[in-house]
Rosetta silent file (secondary structure, phi, psi, omega in degrees, C-alpha in Angstrom):
SEQUENCE: MNEKEFTKSLSIVRESIHRIDPYSLLESGCPDDEFDSEINSITNQLEGCESVKDIAHTISRVLNSAFSEWHKPEDFEEEAGIIYKALVENGIK
SCORE:     score description
SCORE:     0.000 S_00000001
   1 L     0.000  142.389  171.128   91.028  104.138   87.346 S_00000001
   2 L   -81.038  172.666  169.196   87.996  106.266   86.269 S_00000001
   3 H   -63.898  -51.879  174.606   85.641  107.722   88.951 S_00000001
   4 H   -50.769  -47.902 -179.443   83.086  104.804   88.299 S_00000001
   5 H   -68.812  -35.050  178.992   85.731  102.233   88.733 S_00000001
   6 H   -66.294  -44.446  179.925   87.242  103.976   91.813 S_00000001
   7 H   -65.004  -34.096  177.213   83.593  104.116   93.596 S_00000001
   8 H   -75.853  -43.911  177.369   83.109  100.429   92.805 S_00000001
   9 H   -55.866  -37.950  174.255   86.461   99.493   93.975 S_00000001
  10 H   -64.074  -34.205  167.563   86.076  101.477   97.101 S_00000001
  11 H   -56.931  -46.737 -179.134   82.903   99.590   97.748 S_00000001
  12 H   -67.946  -43.208  179.388   84.507   96.234   97.290 S_00000001
  13 H   -62.495  -43.492  172.840   87.382   97.136   99.643 S_00000001
  14 H   -48.627  -50.215 -177.144   85.002   98.533  102.227 S_00000001
  15 H   -63.973  -38.816  177.134   82.993   95.411  102.208 S_00000001
  16 H   -71.398  -45.292  179.032   86.140   93.282  102.571 S_00000001
  17 H   -72.201  -28.319 -179.866   87.729   95.323  105.443 S_00000001
  18 H   -66.117  -46.702 -174.452   84.294   95.458  107.402 S_00000001
  19 H   -49.757  -47.929 -176.930   84.153   91.593  106.876 S_00000001
  20 H   -73.948  -33.658  169.871   87.557   91.195  108.351 S_00000001
  21 L    50.937   63.308  173.229   86.971   93.921  111.082 S_00000001
  22 H   -50.592  127.619  175.138   90.668   94.273  111.854 S_00000001
  23 H    91.265   -8.336 -167.262   90.970   94.762  115.685 S_00000001
  24 H    54.428   34.708  171.987   87.272   94.021  116.114 S_00000001
  25 L   -75.549  -33.859  168.920   86.496   97.619  116.178 S_00000001
  26 L   -72.963  -27.006  168.631   83.306   97.549  114.518 S_00000001
  27 L   -67.533  -26.128  174.232   82.227   94.641  116.568 S_00000001
  28 L   -83.126   -6.051  178.738   83.063   96.609  119.610 S_00000001
  29 L   109.729    1.465  176.757   80.747   99.500  118.560 S_00000001
  30 L   -51.745  152.715  172.993   82.986  101.676  116.560 S_00000001
  31 L   -73.439  164.942  171.755   81.072  103.652  113.796 S_00000001
  32 L   -52.481  -26.263  179.119   80.976  102.307  110.293 S_00000001
  33 L   -82.369    0.702 -170.972   83.244  104.922  109.199 S_00000001
  34 L   -59.629  -40.036  158.308   86.035  103.809  111.326 S_00000001
  35 L   -73.166    3.077 -164.768   88.026  102.392  108.567 S_00000001
  36 H   -72.196  -21.096  179.911   87.367  104.824  105.911 S_00000001
  37 H   -73.119  -41.617 -169.833   90.839  106.471  105.889 S_00000001
  38 H   -78.433  -31.624 -176.455   92.490  103.002  105.492 S_00000001
  39 H   -73.499  -37.481 -174.191   89.985  101.933  102.851 S_00000001
  40 H   -72.965  -33.781 -174.466   90.506  105.066  100.708 S_00000001
  41 H   -67.942  -41.801  174.084   94.217  104.488  101.153 S_00000001
  42 H   -65.967  -37.691 -179.384   94.051  100.821  100.051 S_00000001
  43 H   -62.894  -53.443  174.447   91.815  101.814   97.120 S_00000001
  44 H   -52.772  -24.461  168.925   94.022  104.455   95.935 S_00000001
  45 L   -89.800    0.272 -177.955   96.854  101.828   95.782 S_00000001
  46 H   -72.941  -24.861 -171.964   94.931   99.203   93.753 S_00000001
  47 H   -69.143  -20.778  172.736   95.844  100.549   90.535 S_00000001
  48 H   -83.604  -17.517 -174.348   99.483   99.436   91.130 S_00000001
  49 L   -83.899  123.202 -179.064   98.447   96.001   92.418 S_00000001
  50 L  -116.501   15.967 -178.591   98.691   93.281   89.773 S_00000001
  51 L  -164.437  168.328  176.760   98.112   90.433   91.783 S_00000001
  52 H   -53.010  -60.507 -166.925   96.515   88.771   95.093 S_00000001
  53 H   -57.085  -38.940  173.194   99.944   89.110   96.719 S_00000001
  54 H   -64.515  -40.258 -177.237  100.195   92.868   95.777 S_00000001
  55 H   -78.464  -23.978  170.134   96.792   93.677   97.296 S_00000001
  56 H   -61.499  -45.136 -178.492   97.736   91.530  100.557 S_00000001
  57 H   -58.319  -35.213  165.693  100.841   93.707  100.704 S_00000001
  58 H   -63.373  -56.677  178.737   98.833   96.802  100.532 S_00000001
  59 H   -49.327  -53.498 -175.981   96.372   95.837  103.043 S_00000001
  60 H   -53.306  -52.052 -161.213   99.213   94.855  105.419 S_00000001
  61 H   -68.566  -54.116 -176.979  101.192   97.998  104.633 S_00000001
  62 H   -52.501  -60.739 -175.983   98.082  100.360  105.245 S_00000001
  63 H   -61.676  -50.213 -176.859   96.653   98.564  108.434 S_00000001
  64 H   -71.607  -21.970  175.889  100.020   98.399  109.976 S_00000001
  65 H   -71.614  -46.528 -174.840  101.065  101.972  109.324 S_00000001
  66 H   -65.712  -34.698 -164.996   97.460  103.172  110.853 S_00000001
  67 L  -118.976   14.240 -178.820   97.304  100.959  113.771 S_00000001
  68 L    41.660   40.805  172.950  101.139  100.422  114.530 S_00000001
  69 L  -103.588  174.285 -175.315  100.626   96.585  114.299 S_00000001
  70 L  -142.069   73.751  163.291  102.957   94.280  112.286 S_00000001
  71 L   -74.850  134.510  172.388  100.605   92.020  110.437 S_00000001
  72 L   -64.265  157.801  170.075  102.209   89.814  107.610 S_00000001
  73 L   -61.318  -46.989 -179.070  100.757   90.266  104.101 S_00000001
  74 H   -51.777  -32.549  179.854   99.890   86.429  104.262 S_00000001
  75 H   -57.722  -14.622 -170.740   97.421   87.385  106.925 S_00000001
  76 H  -118.946    3.906 -174.789   95.353   89.190  104.379 S_00000001
  77 H   -60.459  -41.678 -174.470   95.775   86.911  101.426 S_00000001
  78 H   -66.119  -38.997 -173.151   92.364   85.387  101.501 S_00000001
  79 H   -80.913  -18.615  168.372   90.505   88.673  101.677 S_00000001
  80 H   -57.142  -41.556 -174.123   93.089   89.908   99.015 S_00000001
  81 H   -68.883  -37.609 -156.786   91.816   87.098   96.694 S_00000001
  82 H   -80.108  -44.597  175.383   88.368   87.961   97.291 S_00000001
  83 H   -53.469  -63.363 -177.649   89.114   91.781   96.449 S_00000001
  84 H   -51.318  -47.156 -174.475   90.976   90.764   93.274 S_00000001
  85 H   -66.274  -47.300  175.925   88.309   88.313   91.951 S_00000001
  86 H   -61.087  -28.896  172.425   85.758   91.065   92.507 S_00000001
  87 H   -68.279  -42.343  174.859   87.806   93.666   90.569 S_00000001
  88 H   -60.453  -43.964 -171.187   88.135   91.226   87.611 S_00000001
  89 H   -73.597  -21.114  179.164   84.463   90.374   87.706 S_00000001
  90 L   -92.968    3.923 -175.065   83.717   94.280   87.607 S_00000001
  91 L    69.577   20.725  176.241   86.166   94.743   84.748 S_00000001
  92 L   -92.732  -21.729  172.865   88.510   96.828   86.714 S_00000001
  93 L  -121.612    0.000    0.000   91.368   94.604   86.736 S_00000001
């Protein structure tokens, strides 16, 4: 993934993670950069993702690790589908 693709992917992932607002942190007043570390980690792993399920597993793994929670990948499949579709539409996948 080149720099332009990474920047666009980062934006796509940020929009999705902010939309689902895991643990309602943004809603409760946490700063907009609350999930930046997790967003970067997910984006860095997208290159190895070949499907919606792969992206859902990546989101689950990163968020579970960061917040000591145990969400199933299936919990993130809808958002993973949105991410995957956006990556395809932007020529990244």
